[in-house]
PDB file of C-alpha atoms and ligand atoms in Angstrom:
ATOM      1  CA  MET A  44      14.904   0.641 -19.709  1.00  0.00           C
ATOM      2  CA  THR A  45      11.363   0.871 -21.069  1.00  0.00           C
ATOM      3  CA  SER A  46      10.026   4.362 -21.749  1.00  0.00           C
ATOM      4  CA  LEU A  47       6.918   5.405 -19.846  1.00  0.00           C
ATOM      5  CA  GLU A  48       6.141   8.299 -22.203  1.00  0.00           C
ATOM      6  CA  GLY A  49       2.405   8.437 -22.901  1.00  0.00           C
ATOM      7  CA  ARG A  50       1.467   5.670 -20.472  1.00  0.00           C
ATOM      8  CA  VAL A  51      -1.459   6.230 -18.106  1.00  0.00           C
ATOM      9  CA  ALA A  52      -1.234   5.594 -14.356  1.00  0.00           C
ATOM     10  CA  LEU A  53      -3.538   5.796 -11.370  1.00  0.00           C
ATOM     11  CA  VAL A  54      -1.772   6.576  -8.079  1.00  0.00           C
ATOM     12  CA  THR A  55      -3.687   6.262  -4.814  1.00  0.00           C
ATOM     13  CA  GLY A  56      -2.640   8.281  -1.790  1.00  0.00           C
ATOM     14  CA  ALA A  57      -1.151  10.787  -4.214  1.00  0.00           C
ATOM     15  CA  SER A  58      -1.602  13.988  -2.219  1.00  0.00           C
ATOM     16  CA  ARG A  59       1.426  13.612   0.091  1.00  0.00           C
ATOM     17  CA  GLY A  60       4.473  11.563   0.961  1.00  0.00           C
ATOM     18  CA  ILE A  61       5.463   8.606  -1.194  1.00  0.00           C
ATOM     19  CA  GLY A  62       2.392   8.817  -3.457  1.00  0.00           C
ATOM     20  CA  ALA A  63       3.079  12.465  -4.297  1.00  0.00           C
ATOM     21  CA  ALA A  64       6.758  11.697  -4.998  1.00  0.00           C
ATOM     22  CA  VAL A  65       5.757   8.775  -7.249  1.00  0.00           C
ATOM     23  CA  ALA A  66       3.204  10.907  -9.104  1.00  0.00           C
ATOM     24  CA  ARG A  67       5.681  13.748  -9.681  1.00  0.00           C
ATOM     25  CA  SER A  68       8.353  11.348 -10.884  1.00  0.00           C
ATOM     26  CA  LEU A  69       5.940   9.627 -13.280  1.00  0.00           C
ATOM     27  CA  ALA A  70       4.762  13.006 -14.608  1.00  0.00           C
ATOM     28  CA  GLU A  71       8.398  13.938 -15.300  1.00  0.00           C
ATOM     29  CA  HIS A  72       8.670  10.743 -17.365  1.00  0.00           C
ATOM     30  CA  GLY A  73       5.669  11.609 -19.520  1.00  0.00           C
ATOM     31  CA  VAL A  74       3.057   9.527 -17.712  1.00  0.00           C
ATOM     32  CA  ARG A  75      -0.509  10.830 -17.710  1.00  0.00           C
ATOM     33  CA  LEU A  76      -2.067  10.581 -14.281  1.00  0.00           C
ATOM     34  CA  GLY A  77      -5.189   9.907 -12.295  1.00  0.00           C
ATOM     35  CA  LEU A  78      -4.629  10.931  -8.678  1.00  0.00           C
ATOM     36  CA  ALA A  79      -6.639   9.548  -5.760  1.00  0.00           C
ATOM     37  CA  SER A  80      -6.701  10.961  -2.239  1.00  0.00           C
ATOM     38  CA  ARG A  81      -9.371  12.177   0.121  1.00  0.00           C
ATOM     39  CA  SER A  82      -8.245  15.786  -0.400  1.00  0.00           C
ATOM     40  CA  GLY A  83      -8.265  15.419  -4.186  1.00  0.00           C
ATOM     41  CA  ASP A  84      -4.978  17.358  -4.496  1.00  0.00           C
ATOM     42  CA  ASP A  85      -3.752  17.644  -8.095  1.00  0.00           C
ATOM     43  CA  LEU A  86      -0.142  18.451  -7.025  1.00  0.00           C
ATOM     44  CA  GLY A  87      -0.236  21.379  -9.435  1.00  0.00           C
ATOM     45  CA  LEU A  88      -0.100  18.962 -12.371  1.00  0.00           C
ATOM     46  CA  PRO A  89      -2.519  20.626 -14.808  1.00  0.00           C
ATOM     47  CA  GLU A  90      -3.083  17.544 -16.997  1.00  0.00           C
ATOM     48  CA  ALA A  91      -3.839  15.185 -14.101  1.00  0.00           C
ATOM     49  CA  VAL A  92      -7.305  13.870 -13.316  1.00  0.00           C
ATOM     50  CA  ALA A  93      -7.598  14.491  -9.582  1.00  0.00           C
ATOM     51  CA  ARG A  94     -10.651  14.394  -7.370  1.00  0.00           C
ATOM     52  CA  PRO A  95     -11.500  13.444  -3.795  1.00  0.00           C
ATOM     53  CA  CYS A  96     -11.464   9.664  -3.641  1.00  0.00           C
ATOM     54  CA  ASP A  97     -11.509   7.568  -0.470  1.00  0.00           C
ATOM     55  CA  VAL A  98     -10.072   4.120  -1.232  1.00  0.00           C
ATOM     56  CA  ARG A  99     -12.510   2.635   1.302  1.00  0.00           C
ATOM     57  CA  GLU A 100     -15.277   3.509  -1.175  1.00  0.00           C
ATOM     58  CA  PRO A 101     -15.271   1.256  -4.263  1.00  0.00           C
ATOM     59  CA  ALA A 102     -17.682   3.528  -6.129  1.00  0.00           C
ATOM     60  CA  GLN A 103     -15.336   6.515  -5.731  1.00  0.00           C
ATOM     61  CA  LEU A 104     -12.418   4.480  -7.102  1.00  0.00           C
ATOM     62  CA  GLU A 105     -14.503   3.259 -10.027  1.00  0.00           C
ATOM     63  CA  ALA A 106     -15.555   6.837 -10.825  1.00  0.00           C
ATOM     64  CA  LEU A 107     -11.949   8.086 -10.764  1.00  0.00           C
ATOM     65  CA  VAL A 108     -10.758   5.174 -12.917  1.00  0.00           C
ATOM     66  CA  ALA A 109     -13.577   5.867 -15.390  1.00  0.00           C
ATOM     67  CA  ALA A 110     -12.702   9.584 -15.534  1.00  0.00           C
ATOM     68  CA  THR A 111      -9.005   8.780 -16.063  1.00  0.00           C
ATOM     69  CA  VAL A 112      -9.747   6.273 -18.832  1.00  0.00           C
ATOM     70  CA  GLU A 113     -12.159   8.675 -20.478  1.00  0.00           C
ATOM     71  CA  ARG A 114      -9.559  11.484 -20.460  1.00  0.00           C
ATOM     72  CA  PHE A 115      -6.560   9.449 -21.614  1.00  0.00           C
ATOM     73  CA  GLY A 116      -8.076   6.476 -23.463  1.00  0.00           C
ATOM     74  CA  GLY A 117      -6.872   3.639 -21.216  1.00  0.00           C
ATOM     75  CA  LEU A 118      -4.968   2.657 -18.091  1.00  0.00           C
ATOM     76  CA  ASP A 119      -1.563   0.935 -17.962  1.00  0.00           C
ATOM     77  CA  ILE A 120      -0.306   1.323 -14.383  1.00  0.00           C
ATOM     78  CA  LEU A 121      -1.817   1.188 -10.903  1.00  0.00           C
ATOM     79  CA  VAL A 122       0.259   2.278  -7.916  1.00  0.00           C
ATOM     80  CA  ALA A 123      -1.806   1.234  -4.872  1.00  0.00           C
ATOM     81  CA  ASN A 124      -0.088   3.390  -2.278  1.00  0.00           C
ATOM     82  CA  ALA A 125      -2.731   4.906   0.013  1.00  0.00           C
ATOM     83  CA  GLY A 126      -2.061   3.794   3.561  1.00  0.00           C
ATOM     84  CA  VAL A 127      -2.175   4.703   7.221  1.00  0.00           C
ATOM     85  CA  GLY A 128      -0.212   3.527  10.244  1.00  0.00           C
ATOM     86  CA  ALA A 129      -0.472   3.444  14.009  1.00  0.00           C
ATOM     87  CA  TYR A 130       1.973   1.863  16.436  1.00  0.00           C
ATOM     88  CA  GLY A 131       1.556   0.444  19.920  1.00  0.00           C
ATOM     89  CA  SER A 132       0.713  -2.753  21.728  1.00  0.00           C
ATOM     90  CA  PHE A 133      -2.257  -4.595  20.273  1.00  0.00           C
ATOM     91  CA  LEU A 134      -4.716  -4.111  23.109  1.00  0.00           C
ATOM     92  CA  ASP A 135      -3.901  -0.405  23.393  1.00  0.00           C
ATOM     93  CA  LEU A 136      -4.815   0.173  19.760  1.00  0.00           C
ATOM     94  CA  PRO A 137      -8.207   1.909  19.500  1.00  0.00           C
ATOM     95  CA  LEU A 138     -10.703  -0.126  17.472  1.00  0.00           C
ATOM     96  CA  GLU A 139     -11.084   2.769  15.015  1.00  0.00           C
ATOM     97  CA  GLN A 140      -7.351   2.625  14.175  1.00  0.00           C
ATOM     98  CA  LEU A 141      -7.513  -1.175  13.804  1.00  0.00           C
ATOM     99  CA  ASP A 142     -10.400  -0.837  11.342  1.00  0.00           C
ATOM    100  CA  GLU A 143      -8.784   2.073   9.512  1.00  0.00           C
ATOM    101  CA  MET A 144      -5.531   0.178   8.825  1.00  0.00           C
ATOM    102  CA  ILE A 145      -7.341  -2.892   7.517  1.00  0.00           C
ATOM    103  CA  ASP A 146      -9.860  -0.836   5.548  1.00  0.00           C
ATOM    104  CA  VAL A 147      -7.401   1.592   3.910  1.00  0.00           C
ATOM    105  CA  ASN A 148      -4.248  -0.506   3.561  1.00  0.00           C
ATOM    106  CA  LEU A 149      -5.735  -3.884   2.705  1.00  0.00           C
ATOM    107  CA  LYS A 150      -9.289  -3.439   1.491  1.00  0.00           C
ATOM    108  CA  GLY A 151      -8.376  -0.153  -0.206  1.00  0.00           C
ATOM    109  CA  THR A 152      -5.742  -2.028  -2.216  1.00  0.00           C
ATOM    110  CA  LEU A 153      -8.231  -4.747  -3.199  1.00  0.00           C
ATOM    111  CA  TYR A 154     -10.809  -2.143  -4.221  1.00  0.00           C
ATOM    112  CA  ALA A 155      -8.259  -0.171  -6.250  1.00  0.00           C
ATOM    113  CA  VAL A 156      -7.175  -3.278  -8.160  1.00  0.00           C
ATOM    114  CA  ARG A 157     -10.795  -4.308  -8.667  1.00  0.00           C
ATOM    115  CA  ALA A 158     -11.589  -0.921 -10.218  1.00  0.00           C
ATOM    116  CA  ALA A 159      -8.439  -0.737 -12.366  1.00  0.00           C
ATOM    117  CA  LEU A 160      -7.980  -4.321 -13.527  1.00  0.00           C
ATOM    118  CA  PRO A 161     -10.494  -4.485 -16.401  1.00  0.00           C
ATOM    119  CA  HIS A 162      -8.630  -1.572 -18.004  1.00  0.00           C
ATOM    120  CA  LEU A 163      -5.161  -2.908 -17.172  1.00  0.00           C
ATOM    121  CA  LEU A 164      -6.080  -6.158 -18.931  1.00  0.00           C
ATOM    122  CA  ALA A 165      -6.851  -4.153 -22.073  1.00  0.00           C
ATOM    123  CA  SER A 166      -3.367  -2.544 -21.983  1.00  0.00           C
ATOM    124  CA  ASP A 167      -0.536  -3.914 -24.133  1.00  0.00           C
ATOM    125  CA  GLY A 168       1.612  -4.242 -20.985  1.00  0.00           C
ATOM    126  CA  ALA A 169       0.394  -3.280 -17.538  1.00  0.00           C
ATOM    127  CA  ASP A 170       1.826  -3.001 -14.031  1.00  0.00           C
ATOM    128  CA  ILE A 171       0.332  -3.158 -10.558  1.00  0.00           C
ATOM    129  CA  VAL A 172       2.644  -1.850  -7.827  1.00  0.00           C
ATOM    130  CA  THR A 173       1.462  -2.177  -4.247  1.00  0.00           C
ATOM    131  CA  LEU A 174       3.222   0.045  -1.709  1.00  0.00           C
ATOM    132  CA  ALA A 175       3.585  -2.481   1.067  1.00  0.00           C
ATOM    133  CA  SER A 176       6.295  -2.348   3.736  1.00  0.00           C
ATOM    134  CA  GLU A 177       9.014  -4.197   5.568  1.00  0.00           C
ATOM    135  CA  ALA A 178       6.076  -4.816   7.920  1.00  0.00           C
ATOM    136  CA  GLY A 179       4.611  -6.973   5.138  1.00  0.00           C
ATOM    137  CA  ARG A 180       7.650  -9.272   5.243  1.00  0.00           C
ATOM    138  CA  ARG A 181       8.362  -9.613   8.987  1.00  0.00           C
ATOM    139  CA  GLY A 182       6.431  -9.447  12.210  1.00  0.00           C
ATOM    140  CA  LEU A 183       7.533  -6.262  13.976  1.00  0.00           C
ATOM    141  CA  PRO A 184       6.970  -5.227  17.604  1.00  0.00           C
ATOM    142  CA  ARG A 185       4.142  -2.748  18.257  1.00  0.00           C
ATOM    143  CA  GLU A 186       2.930  -3.128  14.668  1.00  0.00           C
ATOM    144  CA  ALA A 187       0.639  -6.181  14.822  1.00  0.00           C
ATOM    145  CA  VAL A 188      -2.326  -4.735  12.924  1.00  0.00           C
ATOM    146  CA  TYR A 189      -0.177  -2.717  10.535  1.00  0.00           C
ATOM    147  CA  CYS A 190       1.784  -5.941   9.835  1.00  0.00           C
ATOM    148  CA  ALA A 191      -1.484  -7.818   9.279  1.00  0.00           C
ATOM    149  CA  SER A 192      -2.594  -5.247   6.721  1.00  0.00           C
ATOM    150  CA  LYS A 193       0.784  -5.258   4.956  1.00  0.00           C
ATOM    151  CA  PHE A 194       1.208  -9.064   4.940  1.00  0.00           C
ATOM    152  CA  GLY A 195      -2.259  -9.122   3.387  1.00  0.00           C
ATOM    153  CA  GLN A 196      -1.178  -6.663   0.700  1.00  0.00           C
ATOM    154  CA  VAL A 197       1.960  -8.669  -0.085  1.00  0.00           C
ATOM    155  CA  GLY A 198       0.061 -11.978  -0.178  1.00  0.00           C
ATOM    156  CA  PHE A 199      -2.580 -10.491  -2.442  1.00  0.00           C
ATOM    157  CA  THR A 200       0.076  -9.154  -4.807  1.00  0.00           C
ATOM    158  CA  ARG A 201       1.910 -12.515  -4.906  1.00  0.00           C
ATOM    159  CA  ALA A 202      -1.306 -14.389  -5.640  1.00  0.00           C
ATOM    160  CA  LEU A 203      -2.350 -11.892  -8.306  1.00  0.00           C
ATOM    161  CA  ASP A 204       0.971 -12.468 -10.054  1.00  0.00           C
ATOM    162  CA  HIS A 205      -0.089 -16.091 -10.683  1.00  0.00           C
ATOM    163  CA  GLU A 206      -3.417 -14.937 -12.033  1.00  0.00           C
ATOM    164  CA  LEU A 207      -2.188 -12.119 -14.258  1.00  0.00           C
ATOM    165  CA  ARG A 208       1.321 -12.942 -15.502  1.00  0.00           C
ATOM    166  CA  GLU A 209       0.152 -14.763 -18.612  1.00  0.00           C
ATOM    167  CA  GLN A 210      -2.102 -11.842 -19.424  1.00  0.00           C
ATOM    168  CA  GLY A 211       0.824  -9.434 -19.410  1.00  0.00           C
ATOM    169  CA  VAL A 212       0.145  -7.709 -16.104  1.00  0.00           C
ATOM    170  CA  ARG A 213       3.187  -7.520 -13.814  1.00  0.00           C
ATOM    171  CA  CYS A 214       2.553  -7.398 -10.047  1.00  0.00           C
ATOM    172  CA  THR A 215       5.185  -6.011  -7.665  1.00  0.00           C
ATOM    173  CA  SER A 216       5.264  -5.255  -3.952  1.00  0.00           C
ATOM    174  CA  VAL A 217       7.569  -2.414  -2.958  1.00  0.00           C
ATOM    175  CA  CYS A 218       8.526  -2.851   0.704  1.00  0.00           C
ATOM    176  CA  PRO A 219      10.294   0.121   2.294  1.00  0.00           C
ATOM    177  CA  GLY A 220      11.539   0.466   5.842  1.00  0.00           C
ATOM    178  CA  GLY A 221      11.170   3.861   7.514  1.00  0.00           C
ATOM    179  CA  VAL A 222      10.385   6.805   5.236  1.00  0.00           C
ATOM    180  CA  ALA A 223      10.233  10.355   6.630  1.00  0.00           C
ATOM    181  CA  THR A 224       6.705  11.421   5.670  1.00  0.00           C
ATOM    182  CA  ASP A 225       3.614  12.509   7.642  1.00  0.00           C
ATOM    183  CA  PHE A 226       2.800   8.809   8.024  1.00  0.00           C
ATOM    184  CA  ALA A 227       1.849   7.835  11.577  1.00  0.00           C
ATOM    185  CA  LEU A 228       2.521  11.343  12.899  1.00  0.00           C
ATOM    186  CA  GLY A 229      -0.679  11.983  14.762  1.00  0.00           C
ATOM    187  CA  GLU A 230      -2.289  11.857  18.118  1.00  0.00           C
ATOM    188  CA  GLY A 231      -1.810   8.376  19.587  1.00  0.00           C
ATOM    189  CA  ARG A 232      -0.209   6.919  16.458  1.00  0.00           C
ATOM    190  CA  GLY A 233       3.161   6.122  17.985  1.00  0.00           C
ATOM    191  CA  ARG A 234       5.505   8.415  16.026  1.00  0.00           C
ATOM    192  CA  THR A 235       6.221  12.048  16.888  1.00  0.00           C
ATOM    193  CA  PRO A 236       8.101  14.644  14.793  1.00  0.00           C
ATOM    194  CA  GLU A 237      10.973  14.922  17.309  1.00  0.00           C
ATOM    195  CA  MET A 238      11.808  11.189  17.226  1.00  0.00           C
ATOM    196  CA  PRO A 239      15.552  10.971  16.376  1.00  0.00           C
ATOM    197  CA  GLU A 240      15.067   7.997  14.009  1.00  0.00           C
ATOM    198  CA  LEU A 241      13.057  10.201  11.630  1.00  0.00           C
ATOM    199  CA  ALA A 242      16.264  12.086  10.765  1.00  0.00           C
ATOM    200  CA  HIS A 243      17.827   8.880   9.429  1.00  0.00           C
ATOM    201  CA  MET A 244      14.881   7.598   7.454  1.00  0.00           C
ATOM    202  CA  MET A 245      14.682   7.465   3.690  1.00  0.00           C
ATOM    203  CA  ALA A 246      12.992  10.216   1.684  1.00  0.00           C
ATOM    204  CA  ALA A 247       9.771   9.682  -0.261  1.00  0.00           C
ATOM    205  CA  GLU A 248      11.807  10.372  -3.409  1.00  0.00           C
ATOM    206  CA  ASP A 249      14.060   7.370  -2.633  1.00  0.00           C
ATOM    207  CA  VAL A 250      11.001   5.118  -2.785  1.00  0.00           C
ATOM    208  CA  ALA A 251       9.718   6.854  -5.919  1.00  0.00           C
ATOM    209  CA  GLU A 252      13.006   6.006  -7.649  1.00  0.00           C
ATOM    210  CA  VAL A 253      12.483   2.328  -6.826  1.00  0.00           C
ATOM    211  CA  VAL A 254       8.931   2.435  -8.189  1.00  0.00           C
ATOM    212  CA  LEU A 255      10.287   4.047 -11.366  1.00  0.00           C
ATOM    213  CA  PHE A 256      12.916   1.302 -11.640  1.00  0.00           C
ATOM    214  CA  VAL A 257      10.224  -1.381 -11.295  1.00  0.00           C
ATOM    215  CA  LEU A 258       8.037   0.196 -13.971  1.00  0.00           C
ATOM    216  CA  THR A 259      10.834   0.767 -16.477  1.00  0.00           C
ATOM    217  CA  ARG A 260      12.156  -2.841 -16.545  1.00  0.00           C
ATOM    218  CA  PRO A 261      12.081  -4.417 -19.984  1.00  0.00           C
ATOM    219  CA  ARG A 262       8.851  -6.344 -20.370  1.00  0.00           C
ATOM    220  CA  ASN A 263      10.574  -9.737 -20.603  1.00  0.00           C
ATOM    221  CA  HIS A 264      10.867  -9.840 -16.797  1.00  0.00           C
ATOM    222  CA  ARG A 265       9.343  -8.515 -13.611  1.00  0.00           C
ATOM    223  CA  LEU A 266      10.388  -7.687 -10.067  1.00  0.00           C
ATOM    224  CA  LEU A 267       8.134  -9.541  -7.642  1.00  0.00           C
ATOM    225  CA  GLU A 268       9.208  -7.758  -4.501  1.00  0.00           C
ATOM    226  CA  THR A 269      11.682  -5.018  -3.709  1.00  0.00           C
ATOM    227  CA  ALA A 270      12.825  -4.307  -0.145  1.00  0.00           C
ATOM    228  CA  LEU A 271      14.703  -1.164   0.824  1.00  0.00           C
ATOM    229  CA  ARG A 272      15.728   0.140   4.206  1.00  0.00           C
ATOM    230  CA  PRO A 273      17.626   3.088   5.649  1.00  0.00           C
ATOM    231  CA  MET A 274      21.161   2.296   6.774  1.00  0.00           C
ATOM    232  CA  SER A 275      20.033   3.107  10.332  1.00  0.00           C
ATOM    233  CA  GLU A 276      17.680   0.072  10.382  1.00  0.00           C
ATOM    234  CA  PRO A 277      18.852  -3.492  11.014  1.00  0.00           C
ATOM    235  CA  SER A 278      18.054  -6.249   8.543  1.00  0.00           C
ATOM    236  CA  TRP A 279      16.063  -8.374  11.024  1.00  0.00           C
ATOM    237  CA  GLY A 280      17.610 -11.566   9.673  1.00  0.00           C
TER     238      GLY A 280
HETATM  239  P1  LIG B 565       1.598   9.811   4.105  1.00  0.00           P
HETATM  240  O1  LIG B 565       2.652  10.803   3.831  1.00  0.00           O
HETATM  241  O2  LIG B 565       0.817   9.893   5.374  1.00  0.00           O
HETATM  242  O3  LIG B 565       0.580   9.820   2.860  1.00  0.00           O
HETATM  243  C1  LIG B 565      -0.525   8.966   2.846  1.00  0.00           C
HETATM  244  C2  LIG B 565      -1.330   9.224   1.592  1.00  0.00           C
HETATM  245  O4  LIG B 565      -2.470   8.338   1.591  1.00  0.00           O
HETATM  246  C3  LIG B 565      -1.849  10.637   1.515  1.00  0.00           C
HETATM  247  O5  LIG B 565      -1.808  11.079   0.178  1.00  0.00           O
HETATM  248  C4  LIG B 565      -3.292  10.502   1.981  1.00  0.00           C
HETATM  249  O6  LIG B 565      -4.053  11.523   1.378  1.00  0.00           O
HETATM  250  C5  LIG B 565      -3.649   9.123   1.440  1.00  0.00           C
HETATM  251  N1  LIG B 565      -4.756   8.474   2.115  1.00  0.00           N
HETATM  252  C6  LIG B 565      -4.857   8.143   3.432  1.00  0.00           C
HETATM  253  N2  LIG B 565      -6.055   7.583   3.680  1.00  0.00           N
HETATM  254  C7  LIG B 565      -6.702   7.527   2.479  1.00  0.00           C
HETATM  255  C8  LIG B 565      -7.961   7.048   2.066  1.00  0.00           C
HETATM  256  N3  LIG B 565      -8.826   6.520   2.951  1.00  0.00           N
HETATM  257  N4  LIG B 565      -8.302   7.170   0.763  1.00  0.00           N
HETATM  258  C9  LIG B 565      -7.449   7.729  -0.130  1.00  0.00           C
HETATM  259  N5  LIG B 565      -6.250   8.199   0.199  1.00  0.00           N
HETATM  260  C10 LIG B 565      -5.878   8.103   1.489  1.00  0.00           C
HETATM  261  O7  LIG B 565       2.175   8.303   4.072  1.00  0.00           O
HETATM  262  P2  LIG B 565       3.387   7.646   3.259  1.00  0.00           P
HETATM  263  O8  LIG B 565       4.518   7.464   4.186  1.00  0.00           O
HETATM  264  O9  LIG B 565       3.586   8.365   1.976  1.00  0.00           O
HETATM  265  O10 LIG B 565       2.782   6.184   3.009  1.00  0.00           O
HETATM  266  C11 LIG B 565       2.387   5.730   1.718  1.00  0.00           C
HETATM  267  C12 LIG B 565       2.382   4.213   1.735  1.00  0.00           C
HETATM  268  O11 LIG B 565       3.685   3.742   2.046  1.00  0.00           O
HETATM  269  C13 LIG B 565       1.446   3.597   2.783  1.00  0.00           C
HETATM  270  O12 LIG B 565       0.785   2.488   2.228  1.00  0.00           O
HETATM  271  C14 LIG B 565       2.384   3.168   3.889  1.00  0.00           C
HETATM  272  O13 LIG B 565       1.864   2.062   4.602  1.00  0.00           O
HETATM  273  C15 LIG B 565       3.611   2.785   3.087  1.00  0.00           C
HETATM  274  N6  LIG B 565       4.862   2.823   3.855  1.00  0.00           N
HETATM  275  C16 LIG B 565       5.243   3.917   4.552  1.00  0.00           C
HETATM  276  C17 LIG B 565       6.414   3.888   5.293  1.00  0.00           C
HETATM  277  C18 LIG B 565       6.874   5.072   6.129  1.00  0.00           C
HETATM  278  O14 LIG B 565       7.720   4.869   7.036  1.00  0.00           O
HETATM  279  N7  LIG B 565       6.415   6.270   5.836  1.00  0.00           N
HETATM  280  C19 LIG B 565       7.210   2.732   5.294  1.00  0.00           C
HETATM  281  C20 LIG B 565       6.807   1.627   4.554  1.00  0.00           C
HETATM  282  C21 LIG B 565       5.641   1.682   3.837  1.00  0.00           C
HETATM  283  P3  LIG B 565      -5.370  12.193   2.023  1.00  0.00           P
HETATM  284  O15 LIG B 565      -5.066  12.433   3.475  1.00  0.00           O
HETATM  285  O16 LIG B 565      -5.563  13.431   1.217  1.00  0.00           O
HETATM  286  O17 LIG B 565      -6.441  11.198   1.817  1.00  0.00           O
END
């Protein structure tokens, strides 16, 4: 296991859910943090650089990366986690939700990597972790646009691995099944708090443990993709 003490990470979508669990876990392991979310929540971590940052806005990401690098002297880890979901049949999906999923999940990931990569390349061993999904590995019913955004994220991460491996940057997609967070709980988004399957989903902390495992592998190897699912979900082949 490689120590993360003193490393510097940027986590997007850090204010809630999986991103907040990842940020807290990294802080416990001595990682210094830049935290991106629209609310700018610092999770009560006094050392963290946190400010409102919409991943659809490249300039806001660049400003947060610059502030993080200025505070801590570099950047070693990007966890591109910010994401939104909405479920339903394709034609019933409002155009705004279609655009939001592509813009936040896919383009937001590209923009985050674009802002972070010059600094990651200067690190003596960097990691990019994209929080994708089982929906980035299989076509799922009522999730066509979400799947499109997540397949895009996974494909981008796989292609980046070819580009960055020899420069010491590891690229990993983490692909969870259902996680009980606020995700997709909203008007017309296809999940409601009383849905029985929520009770059987994984916790955000379960995913954070996997991210920690990925980041603490010895630097002679890398995990390309990790898939995890609650026992209540089938394997879909
Ligand atoms: P969540 O609890 O709803 O949290 C989403 C996070 O993303 C929040 O911190 C939110 O903060 C941030 N965010 C949303 N839009 C943003 C934007 N435009 N710019 C910056 N930050 C933004 O969701 P989650 O379940 O933790 O999901 C995290 C990731 O895991 C997503 O990529 C999701 O696709 C993926 N995932 C989730 C599940 C699941 O079942 N929950 C399963 C597989 C994969 P603000 O609102 O403050 O901006």
